[in-house]
Coordinates of C-alpha atoms and ligand atoms in Angstrom, one line a residue:
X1 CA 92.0 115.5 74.6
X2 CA 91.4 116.0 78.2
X3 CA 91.9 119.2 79.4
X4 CA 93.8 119.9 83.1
X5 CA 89.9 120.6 84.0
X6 CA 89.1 117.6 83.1
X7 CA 92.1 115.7 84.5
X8 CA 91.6 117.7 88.3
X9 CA 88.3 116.2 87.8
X10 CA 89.3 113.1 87.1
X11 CA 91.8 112.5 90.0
X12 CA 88.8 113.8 92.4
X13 CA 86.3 112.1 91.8
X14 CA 88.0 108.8 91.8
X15 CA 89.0 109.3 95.3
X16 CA 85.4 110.1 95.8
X17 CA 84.3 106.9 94.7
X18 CA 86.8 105.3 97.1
X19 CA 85.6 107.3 99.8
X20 CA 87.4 110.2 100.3
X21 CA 85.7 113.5 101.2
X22 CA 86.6 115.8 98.5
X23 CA 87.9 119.0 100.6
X24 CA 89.0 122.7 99.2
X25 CA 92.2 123.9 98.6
X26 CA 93.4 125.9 101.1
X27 CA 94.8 129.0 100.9
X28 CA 98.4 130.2 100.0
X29 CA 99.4 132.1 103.3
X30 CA 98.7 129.2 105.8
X31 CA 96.8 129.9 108.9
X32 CA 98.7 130.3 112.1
X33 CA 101.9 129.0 110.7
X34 CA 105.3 131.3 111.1
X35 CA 107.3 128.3 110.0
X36 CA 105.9 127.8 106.8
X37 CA 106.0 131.1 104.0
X38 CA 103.6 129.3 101.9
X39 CA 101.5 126.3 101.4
X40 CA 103.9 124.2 99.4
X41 CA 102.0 120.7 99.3
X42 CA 98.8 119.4 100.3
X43 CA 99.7 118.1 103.4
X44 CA 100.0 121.9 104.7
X45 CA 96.2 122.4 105.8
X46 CA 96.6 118.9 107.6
X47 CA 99.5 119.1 109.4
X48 CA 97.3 119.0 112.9
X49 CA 95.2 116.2 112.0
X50 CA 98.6 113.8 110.9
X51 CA 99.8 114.7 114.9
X52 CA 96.5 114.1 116.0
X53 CA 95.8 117.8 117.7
X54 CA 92.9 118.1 115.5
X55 CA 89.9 115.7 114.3
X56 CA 88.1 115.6 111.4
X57 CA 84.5 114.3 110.8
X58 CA 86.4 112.3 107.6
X59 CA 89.2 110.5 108.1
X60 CA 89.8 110.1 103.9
X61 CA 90.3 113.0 102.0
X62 CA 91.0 114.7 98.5
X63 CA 91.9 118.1 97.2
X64 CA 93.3 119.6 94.8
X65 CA 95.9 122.5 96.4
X66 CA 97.3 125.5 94.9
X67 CA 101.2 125.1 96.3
X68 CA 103.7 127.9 96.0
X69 CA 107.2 126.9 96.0
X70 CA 109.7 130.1 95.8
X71 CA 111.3 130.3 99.7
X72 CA 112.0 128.2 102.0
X73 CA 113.2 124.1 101.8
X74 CA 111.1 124.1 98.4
X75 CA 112.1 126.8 96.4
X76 CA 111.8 126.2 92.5
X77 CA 111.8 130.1 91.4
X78 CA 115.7 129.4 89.8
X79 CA 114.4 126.3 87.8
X80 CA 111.5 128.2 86.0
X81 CA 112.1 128.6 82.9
X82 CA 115.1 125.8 83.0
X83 CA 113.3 122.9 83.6
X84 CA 110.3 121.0 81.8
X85 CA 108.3 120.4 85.1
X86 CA 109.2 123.0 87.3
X87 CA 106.7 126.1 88.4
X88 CA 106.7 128.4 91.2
X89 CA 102.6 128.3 91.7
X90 CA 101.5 124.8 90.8
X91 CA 98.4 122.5 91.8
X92 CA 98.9 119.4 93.5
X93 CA 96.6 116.5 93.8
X94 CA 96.1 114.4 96.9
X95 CA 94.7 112.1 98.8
X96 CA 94.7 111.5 102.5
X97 CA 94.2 109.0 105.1
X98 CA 94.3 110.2 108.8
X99 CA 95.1 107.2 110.4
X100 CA 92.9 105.0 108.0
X101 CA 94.6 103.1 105.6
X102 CA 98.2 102.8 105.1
X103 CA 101.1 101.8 102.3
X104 CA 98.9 98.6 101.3
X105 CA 96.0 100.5 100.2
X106 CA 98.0 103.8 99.3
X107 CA 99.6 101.9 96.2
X108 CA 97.2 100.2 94.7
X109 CA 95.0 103.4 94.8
X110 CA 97.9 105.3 92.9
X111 CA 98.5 102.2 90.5
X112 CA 95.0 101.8 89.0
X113 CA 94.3 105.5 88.6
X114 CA 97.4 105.5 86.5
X115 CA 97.0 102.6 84.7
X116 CA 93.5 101.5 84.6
X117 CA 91.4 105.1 84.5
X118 CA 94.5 107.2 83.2
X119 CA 95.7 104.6 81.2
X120 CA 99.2 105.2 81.0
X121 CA 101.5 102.7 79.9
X122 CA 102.9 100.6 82.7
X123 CA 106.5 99.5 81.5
X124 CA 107.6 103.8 81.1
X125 CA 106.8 103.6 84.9
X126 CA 109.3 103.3 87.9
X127 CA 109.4 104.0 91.5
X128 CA 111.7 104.4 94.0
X129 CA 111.5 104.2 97.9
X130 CA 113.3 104.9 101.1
X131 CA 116.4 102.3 101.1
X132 CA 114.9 100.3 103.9
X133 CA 111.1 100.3 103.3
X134 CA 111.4 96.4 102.2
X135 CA 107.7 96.6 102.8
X136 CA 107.1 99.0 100.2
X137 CA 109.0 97.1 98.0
X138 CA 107.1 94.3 98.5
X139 CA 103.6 96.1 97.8
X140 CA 104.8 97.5 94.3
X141 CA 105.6 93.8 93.5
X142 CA 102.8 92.1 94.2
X143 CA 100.6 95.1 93.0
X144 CA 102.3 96.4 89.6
X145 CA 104.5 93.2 88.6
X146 CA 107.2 96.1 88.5
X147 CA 110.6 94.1 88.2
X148 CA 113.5 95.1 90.4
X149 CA 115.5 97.1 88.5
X150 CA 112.4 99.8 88.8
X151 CA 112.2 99.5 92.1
X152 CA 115.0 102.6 92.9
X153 CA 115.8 102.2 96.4
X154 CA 116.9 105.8 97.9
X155 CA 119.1 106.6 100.6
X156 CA 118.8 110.4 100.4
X157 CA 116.0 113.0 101.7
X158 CA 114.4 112.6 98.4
X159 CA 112.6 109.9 99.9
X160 CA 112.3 111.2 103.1
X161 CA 109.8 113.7 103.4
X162 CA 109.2 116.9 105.2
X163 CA 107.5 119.9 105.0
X164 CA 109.9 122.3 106.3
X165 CA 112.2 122.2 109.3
X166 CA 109.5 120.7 111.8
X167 CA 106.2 119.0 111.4
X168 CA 104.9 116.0 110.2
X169 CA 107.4 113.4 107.8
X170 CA 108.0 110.3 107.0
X171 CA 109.2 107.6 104.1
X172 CA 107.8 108.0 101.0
X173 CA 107.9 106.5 97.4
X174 CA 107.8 108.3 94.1
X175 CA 106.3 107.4 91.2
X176 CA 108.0 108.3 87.3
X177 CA 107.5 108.7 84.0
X178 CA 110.0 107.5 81.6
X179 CA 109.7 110.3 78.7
X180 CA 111.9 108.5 76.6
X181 CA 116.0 108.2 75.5
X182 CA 115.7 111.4 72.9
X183 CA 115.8 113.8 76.3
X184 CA 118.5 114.2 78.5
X185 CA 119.0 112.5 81.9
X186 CA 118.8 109.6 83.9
X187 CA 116.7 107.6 86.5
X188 CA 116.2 108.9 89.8
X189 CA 119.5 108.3 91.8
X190 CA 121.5 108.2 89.3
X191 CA 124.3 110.5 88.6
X192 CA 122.2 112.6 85.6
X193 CA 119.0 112.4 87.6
X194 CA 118.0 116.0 87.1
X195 CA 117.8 115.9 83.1
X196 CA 114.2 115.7 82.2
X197 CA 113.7 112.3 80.6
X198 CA 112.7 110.4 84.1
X199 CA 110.3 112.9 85.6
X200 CA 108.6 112.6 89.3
X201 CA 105.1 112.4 88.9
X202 CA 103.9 111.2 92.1
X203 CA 104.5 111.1 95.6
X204 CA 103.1 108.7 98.2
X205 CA 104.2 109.9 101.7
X206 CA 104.0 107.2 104.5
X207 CA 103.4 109.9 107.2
X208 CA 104.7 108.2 110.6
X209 CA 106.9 110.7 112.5
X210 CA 107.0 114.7 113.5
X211 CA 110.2 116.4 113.4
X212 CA 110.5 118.3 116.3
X213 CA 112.1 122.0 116.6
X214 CA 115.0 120.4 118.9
X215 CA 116.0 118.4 115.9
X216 CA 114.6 115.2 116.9
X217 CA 111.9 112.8 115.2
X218 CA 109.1 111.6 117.7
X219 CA 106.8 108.5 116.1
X220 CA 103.5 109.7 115.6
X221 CA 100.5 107.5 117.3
X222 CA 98.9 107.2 113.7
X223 CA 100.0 105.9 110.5
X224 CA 98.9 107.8 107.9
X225 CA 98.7 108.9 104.3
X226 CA 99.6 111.8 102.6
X227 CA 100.1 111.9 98.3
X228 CA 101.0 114.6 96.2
X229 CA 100.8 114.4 92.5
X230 CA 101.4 118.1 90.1
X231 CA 98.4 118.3 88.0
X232 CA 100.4 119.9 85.1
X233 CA 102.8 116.8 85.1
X234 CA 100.5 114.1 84.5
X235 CA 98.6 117.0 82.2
X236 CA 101.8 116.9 79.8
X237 CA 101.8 113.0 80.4
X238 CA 98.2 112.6 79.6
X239 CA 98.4 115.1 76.6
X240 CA 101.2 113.9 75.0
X241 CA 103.5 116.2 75.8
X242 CA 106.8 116.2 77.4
X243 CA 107.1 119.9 79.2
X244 CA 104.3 121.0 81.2
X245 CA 104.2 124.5 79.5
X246 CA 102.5 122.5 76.6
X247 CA 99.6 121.6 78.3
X248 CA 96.5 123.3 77.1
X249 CA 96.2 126.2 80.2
X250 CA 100.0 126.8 80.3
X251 CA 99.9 127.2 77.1
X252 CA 96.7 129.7 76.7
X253 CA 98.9 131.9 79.2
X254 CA 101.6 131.6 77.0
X255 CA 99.5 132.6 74.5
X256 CA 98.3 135.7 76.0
X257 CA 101.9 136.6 77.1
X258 CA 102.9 136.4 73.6
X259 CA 99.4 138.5 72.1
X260 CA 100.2 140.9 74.8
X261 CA 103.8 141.6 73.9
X262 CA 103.4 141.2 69.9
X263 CA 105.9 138.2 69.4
X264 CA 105.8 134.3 68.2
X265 CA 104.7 132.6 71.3
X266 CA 107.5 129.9 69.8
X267 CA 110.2 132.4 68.7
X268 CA 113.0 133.0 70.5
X269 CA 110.9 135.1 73.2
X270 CA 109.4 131.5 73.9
X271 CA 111.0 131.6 77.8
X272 CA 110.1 134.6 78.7
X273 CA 106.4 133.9 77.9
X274 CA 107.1 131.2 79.7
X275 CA 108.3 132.7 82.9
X276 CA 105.9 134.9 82.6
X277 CA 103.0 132.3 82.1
X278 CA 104.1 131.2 85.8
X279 CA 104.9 134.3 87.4
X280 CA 101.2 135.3 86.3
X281 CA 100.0 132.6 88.6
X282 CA 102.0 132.8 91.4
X283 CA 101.6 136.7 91.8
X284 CA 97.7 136.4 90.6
X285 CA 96.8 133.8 93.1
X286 CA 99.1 135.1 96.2
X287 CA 97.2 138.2 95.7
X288 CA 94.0 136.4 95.7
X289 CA 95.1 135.6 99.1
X290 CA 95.9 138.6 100.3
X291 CA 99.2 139.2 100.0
X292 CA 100.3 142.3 99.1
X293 CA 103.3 143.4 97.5
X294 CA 106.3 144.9 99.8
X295 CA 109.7 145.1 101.1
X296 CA 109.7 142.5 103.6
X297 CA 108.6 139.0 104.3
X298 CA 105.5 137.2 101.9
X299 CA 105.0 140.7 100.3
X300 CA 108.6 140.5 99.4
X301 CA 109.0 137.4 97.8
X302 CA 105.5 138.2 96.0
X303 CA 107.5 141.8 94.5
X304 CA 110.6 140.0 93.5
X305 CA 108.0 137.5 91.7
X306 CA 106.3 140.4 89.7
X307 CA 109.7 142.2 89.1
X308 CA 111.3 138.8 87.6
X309 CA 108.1 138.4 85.2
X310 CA 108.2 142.5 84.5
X311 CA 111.7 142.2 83.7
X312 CA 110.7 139.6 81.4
X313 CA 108.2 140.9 79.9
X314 CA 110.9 143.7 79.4
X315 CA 113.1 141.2 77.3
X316 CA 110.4 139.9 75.4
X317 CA 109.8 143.8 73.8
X318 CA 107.2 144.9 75.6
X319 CA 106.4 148.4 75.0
X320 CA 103.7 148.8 77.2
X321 CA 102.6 147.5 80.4
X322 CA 101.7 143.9 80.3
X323 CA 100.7 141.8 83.1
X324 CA 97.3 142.8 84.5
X325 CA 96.3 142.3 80.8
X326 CA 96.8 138.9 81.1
X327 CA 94.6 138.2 84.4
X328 CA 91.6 137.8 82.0
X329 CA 93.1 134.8 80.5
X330 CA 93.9 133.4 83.8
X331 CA 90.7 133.7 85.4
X332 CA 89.1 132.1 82.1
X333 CA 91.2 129.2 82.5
X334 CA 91.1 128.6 86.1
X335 CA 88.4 130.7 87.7
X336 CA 85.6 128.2 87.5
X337 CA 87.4 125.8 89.9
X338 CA 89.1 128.8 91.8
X339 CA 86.3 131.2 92.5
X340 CA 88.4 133.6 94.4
X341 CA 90.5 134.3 91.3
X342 CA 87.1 136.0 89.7
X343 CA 86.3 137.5 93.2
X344 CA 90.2 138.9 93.4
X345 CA 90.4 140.1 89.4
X346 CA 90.3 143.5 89.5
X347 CA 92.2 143.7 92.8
X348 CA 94.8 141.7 90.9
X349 CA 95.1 143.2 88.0
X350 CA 94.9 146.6 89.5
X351 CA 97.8 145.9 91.9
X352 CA 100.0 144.5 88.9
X353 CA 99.5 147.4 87.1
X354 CA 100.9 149.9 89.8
X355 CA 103.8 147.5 90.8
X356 CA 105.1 147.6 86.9
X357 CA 104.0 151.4 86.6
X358 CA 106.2 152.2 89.3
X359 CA 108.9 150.0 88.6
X360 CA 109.1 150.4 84.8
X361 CA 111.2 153.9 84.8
X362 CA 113.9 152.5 87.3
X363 CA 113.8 148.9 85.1
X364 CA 114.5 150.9 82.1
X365 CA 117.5 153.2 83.8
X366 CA 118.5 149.5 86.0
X367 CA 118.8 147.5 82.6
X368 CA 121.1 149.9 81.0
X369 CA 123.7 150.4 84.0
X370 CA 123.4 146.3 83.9
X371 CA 124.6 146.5 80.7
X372 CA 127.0 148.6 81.0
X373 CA 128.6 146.7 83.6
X374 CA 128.0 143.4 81.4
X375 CA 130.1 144.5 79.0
X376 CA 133.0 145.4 81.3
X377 CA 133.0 141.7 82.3
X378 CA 134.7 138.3 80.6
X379 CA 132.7 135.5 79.7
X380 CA 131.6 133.5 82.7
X381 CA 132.4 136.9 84.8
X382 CA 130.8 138.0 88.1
X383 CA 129.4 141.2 88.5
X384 CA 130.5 143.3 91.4
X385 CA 128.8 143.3 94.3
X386 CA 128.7 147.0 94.4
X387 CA 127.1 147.3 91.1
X388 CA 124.4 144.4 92.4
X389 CA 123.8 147.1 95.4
X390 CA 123.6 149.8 93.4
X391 CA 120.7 148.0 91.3
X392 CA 119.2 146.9 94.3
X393 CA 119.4 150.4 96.3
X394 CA 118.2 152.7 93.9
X395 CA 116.5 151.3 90.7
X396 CA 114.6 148.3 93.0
X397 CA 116.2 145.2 91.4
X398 CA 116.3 142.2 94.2
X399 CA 119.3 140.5 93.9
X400 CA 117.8 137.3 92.3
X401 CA 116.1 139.4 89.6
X402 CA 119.6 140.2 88.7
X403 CA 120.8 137.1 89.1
X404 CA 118.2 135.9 86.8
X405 CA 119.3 138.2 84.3
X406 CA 122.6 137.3 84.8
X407 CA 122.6 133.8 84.1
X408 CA 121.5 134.1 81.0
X409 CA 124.5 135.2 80.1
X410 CA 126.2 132.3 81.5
X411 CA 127.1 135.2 84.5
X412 CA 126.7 135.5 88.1
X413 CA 127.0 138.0 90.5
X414 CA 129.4 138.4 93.9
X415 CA 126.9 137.8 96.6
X416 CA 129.2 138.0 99.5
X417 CA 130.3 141.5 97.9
X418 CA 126.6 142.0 97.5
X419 CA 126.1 141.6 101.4
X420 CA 129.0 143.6 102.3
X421 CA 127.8 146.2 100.0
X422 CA 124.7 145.7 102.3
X423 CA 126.0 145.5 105.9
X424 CA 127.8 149.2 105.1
X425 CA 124.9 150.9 104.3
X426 CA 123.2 149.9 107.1
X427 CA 126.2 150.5 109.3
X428 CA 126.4 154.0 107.7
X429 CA 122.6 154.7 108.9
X430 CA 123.5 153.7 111.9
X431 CA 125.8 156.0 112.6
X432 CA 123.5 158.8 111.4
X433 CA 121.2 157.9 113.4
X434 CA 123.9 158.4 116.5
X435 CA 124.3 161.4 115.5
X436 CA 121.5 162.5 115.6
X437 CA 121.0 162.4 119.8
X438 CA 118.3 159.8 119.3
X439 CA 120.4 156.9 120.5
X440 CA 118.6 155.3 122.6
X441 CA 115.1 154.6 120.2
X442 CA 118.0 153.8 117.4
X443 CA 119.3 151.4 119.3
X444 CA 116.2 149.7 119.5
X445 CA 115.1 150.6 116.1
X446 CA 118.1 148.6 114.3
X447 CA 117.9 145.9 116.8
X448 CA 114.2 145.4 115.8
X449 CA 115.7 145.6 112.2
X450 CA 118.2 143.6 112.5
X451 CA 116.5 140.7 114.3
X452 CA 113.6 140.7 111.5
X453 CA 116.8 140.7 108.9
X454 CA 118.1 137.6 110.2
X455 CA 114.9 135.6 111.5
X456 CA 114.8 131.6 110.7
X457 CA 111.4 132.3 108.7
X458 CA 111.8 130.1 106.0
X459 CA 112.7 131.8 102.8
X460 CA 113.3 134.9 104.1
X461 CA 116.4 136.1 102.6
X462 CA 118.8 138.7 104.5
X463 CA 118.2 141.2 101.5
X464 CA 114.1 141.4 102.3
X465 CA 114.3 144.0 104.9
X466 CA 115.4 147.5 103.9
X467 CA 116.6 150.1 100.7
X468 CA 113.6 149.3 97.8
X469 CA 113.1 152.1 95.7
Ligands
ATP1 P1 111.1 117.4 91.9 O1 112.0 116.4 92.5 O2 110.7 117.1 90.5 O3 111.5 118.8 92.2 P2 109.7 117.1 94.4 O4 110.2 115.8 94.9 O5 110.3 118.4 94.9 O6 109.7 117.2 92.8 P3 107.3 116.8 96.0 O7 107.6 117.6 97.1 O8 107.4 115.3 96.2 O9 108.1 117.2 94.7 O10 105.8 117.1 95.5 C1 104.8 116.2 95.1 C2 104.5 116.3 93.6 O11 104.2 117.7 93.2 C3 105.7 116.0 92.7 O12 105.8 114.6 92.5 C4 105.4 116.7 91.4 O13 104.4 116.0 90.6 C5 104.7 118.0 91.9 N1 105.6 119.1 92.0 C6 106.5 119.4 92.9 N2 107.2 120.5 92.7 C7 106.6 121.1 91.6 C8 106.8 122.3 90.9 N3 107.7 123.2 91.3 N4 106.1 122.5 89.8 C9 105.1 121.6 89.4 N5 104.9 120.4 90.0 C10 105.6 120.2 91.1
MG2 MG1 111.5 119.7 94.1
MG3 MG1 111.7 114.7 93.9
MG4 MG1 109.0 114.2 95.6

């Protein structure tokens, strides 16, 4: 059986062959980017060279790109541990043509790698496009034979793409896996779409316009190509499996996860290990990149990462601290194609094990007040937003960890109440601060604060800025 090792390898070198430069992944935090919180896609480190402000010596590439999606337009944190092919840190394979060739080349590339050197069966695949791409339509005709009927033609943003709220976009047409009528859901536009049984394996992007900051789309001068596939997607395909927490790395992880915490990696603690599996690699390779955990911004998102899996890890019976004993087990899965995972290890695991030191005696005290208010509520009840503040305030539980824990239960939690709980405390430091004859710096201060609060960074919630234990 291949091995996602194998399979990254694979995809790589047959872009090679067809001329591609194979280029590294870059890193998490993009360079010189405020708009973007983290690299979500592959496209991220060539945003420049689709608007033409930047040449390359190649004008073909291939990588394969560590993505992080938790903030911003792509945020899959909330589906981990819901979905089959959902993880917060993923890799995703592409190739890339900077004004090179365009859809006619793009799709047959994509078919025979699938069909030919993956050799997946070609009637469970369908694709959809952008409603009026009859061109595309036309090119998965002539080159897969595919009959109408899979040939999904999309009105939405599904099949429109964009990066965030400006940069490079365009058309694009997805390519899916039919897993089979024994799981739930239906093809893509369809009103079920978002069981598991059709799932998105590949995306070709038809890169042709730039959105703009004003809200407008300018044409770009160069038609180019920009494909995204998830490696552990066509992993699960390619193994045989269904959910890509069965392919062979995911699956190590969850392994360790389960060794670490004494339980049946497939008893009921099965989703936490699984959470935890991808929090591990979300939190070990953001580290490995240099962010650090804190109250605002990247650092933020990275704590409320940590302090989800920690909580799980929590649930799963964990009497001691768990995480940074797992980083060995990541870097023997994924540190020979990811050198700066070894280079990183013990700043990683050294930095996990202070952040769940430090937040393990206010977890402990948090769970039980959660509790207690838990049991005060109906079924299908929301908790206060007081009692969310409280958790947040003084036991350092971000307001998603608890709605995580939450919706378990088949609860949720009062966010408006939540903010309001918020807005008074800071109103009530204001007015301390008043007091306190230093007006004129305060007034600055929480003007500073406040701007920072309420910035359009992507991702970055209103409850990032201020009150962690
Ligand atoms: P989905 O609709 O399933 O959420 P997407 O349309 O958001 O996927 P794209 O932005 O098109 O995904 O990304 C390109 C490819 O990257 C997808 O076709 C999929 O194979 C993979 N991918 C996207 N998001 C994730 C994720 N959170 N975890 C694993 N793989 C992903
Ligand atoms: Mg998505
Ligand atoms: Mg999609
Ligand atoms: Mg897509």
């Amino acid at each position: 059986m291949a091995s996602l090792n194998d399979i990254r390898r694979t995809f790589l070198d047959y872009f090679v062959r067809n001329g591609h430069a194979e280029v590294d992944s870059s890193p998490l935090v993009p360079r010189n980017d405020p708009t973007l919180m983290f690299t979500n896609s592959g496209m991220v480190q060539f945003k420049n060279v689709f608007t033409g402000v930047e040449t390359r010596d190649y004008d073909r590439a291939t990588t394969s790109q560590k993505c992080v999606r938790a903030g911003g337009k792509h945020n899959d944190l909330d589906n981990v541990g819901y979905t089959a092919r959902h993880h917060t840190f993923f890799e995703m394979l592409g190739n890339f043509s900077f004004g090179d060739y365009f859809k006619s080349d793009a799709i047959p590339f994509a078919w025979e790698l699938l069909t030919r050197d993956f050799g997946i069966d070609r009637d469970r695949l369908l694709v959809t496009i952008y409603h009026t791409d009859d061109e595309a339509a036309s090119i998965w005709k002539k080159v897969a034979g595919l009959p109408d009927e899979r040939i999904i033609r999309i009105a939405s943003d599904d099949n429109f793409w964009r990066m965030g709220p400006t940069g490079p976009c365009g058309p694009c047409t997805e390519i899916f896996y039919d897993h089979g009528p024994q799981i739930a859901g239906g093809p893509p536009g369809s009103p079920d779409e978002d069981g598991d049984r059709f799932i998105e394996i590949w995306n070709l992007v038809f890169m042709q316009n730039e959105q703009l900051a004003d809200g407008t789309m300018r044409p770009l001068d160069m038609q180019s190509i920009d494909t995204g596939m998830g490696l552990e997607r066509i992993g699960a395909l390619l193994q045989g499996k269904h959910d890509n927490y069965d392919t062979d790395l995911m699956r190590a992880l969850i392994e360790a996860s389960a060794h670490a915490t004494s339980t049946d990696p497939d008893g009921p603690e099965n989703i936490h290990h699984r959470v935890i599996a991808d929090h591990l690699r979300s939190t070990s390779f953001l580290i490995a990149d240099g962010v650090m955990p804190s109250n605002e911004g990247r650092g933020y998102v990275l704590r409320r990462i940590m302090r989800r899996a920690m909580r799980h890890a929590h649930q799963a019976g964990a009497k001691d601290l768990v995480m940074h004993r797992l980083v060995p087990a990541l870097v023997q899965q994924m540190g020979q194609h990811y050198p700066e995972l070894g280079r990183a290890k013990a700043l990683i695991e050294e930095t996990l094990r202070g952040e769940e030191e430090r937040f393990r005696s206010t977890l402990d005290r948090g769970l039980r007040l959660l509790e207690e208010e838990v049991a005060k509520l109906p079924e299908g009840g929301t908790l206060g937003g007081d009692a969310a503040f409280k958790l947040y305030d003084t036991y350092g539980f971000p307001l998603d960890l608890t709605q995580d824990a939450l919706r378990e239960k088949g609860l949720s939690v009062d966010n408006d109440g939540f903010e309001a709980a918020m807005s008074e405390q800071k109103s009530r430091a204001r007015a301390a601060w008043a007091g306190s004859g230093e007006q004129a710096d305060a007034a600055i201060w929480f003007d500073l604060a406040e701007r920072h609060g309420t910035t359009e960074f992507l991702g970055y919630d209103t409850e990032t800025a201020e009150g962690q234990v």
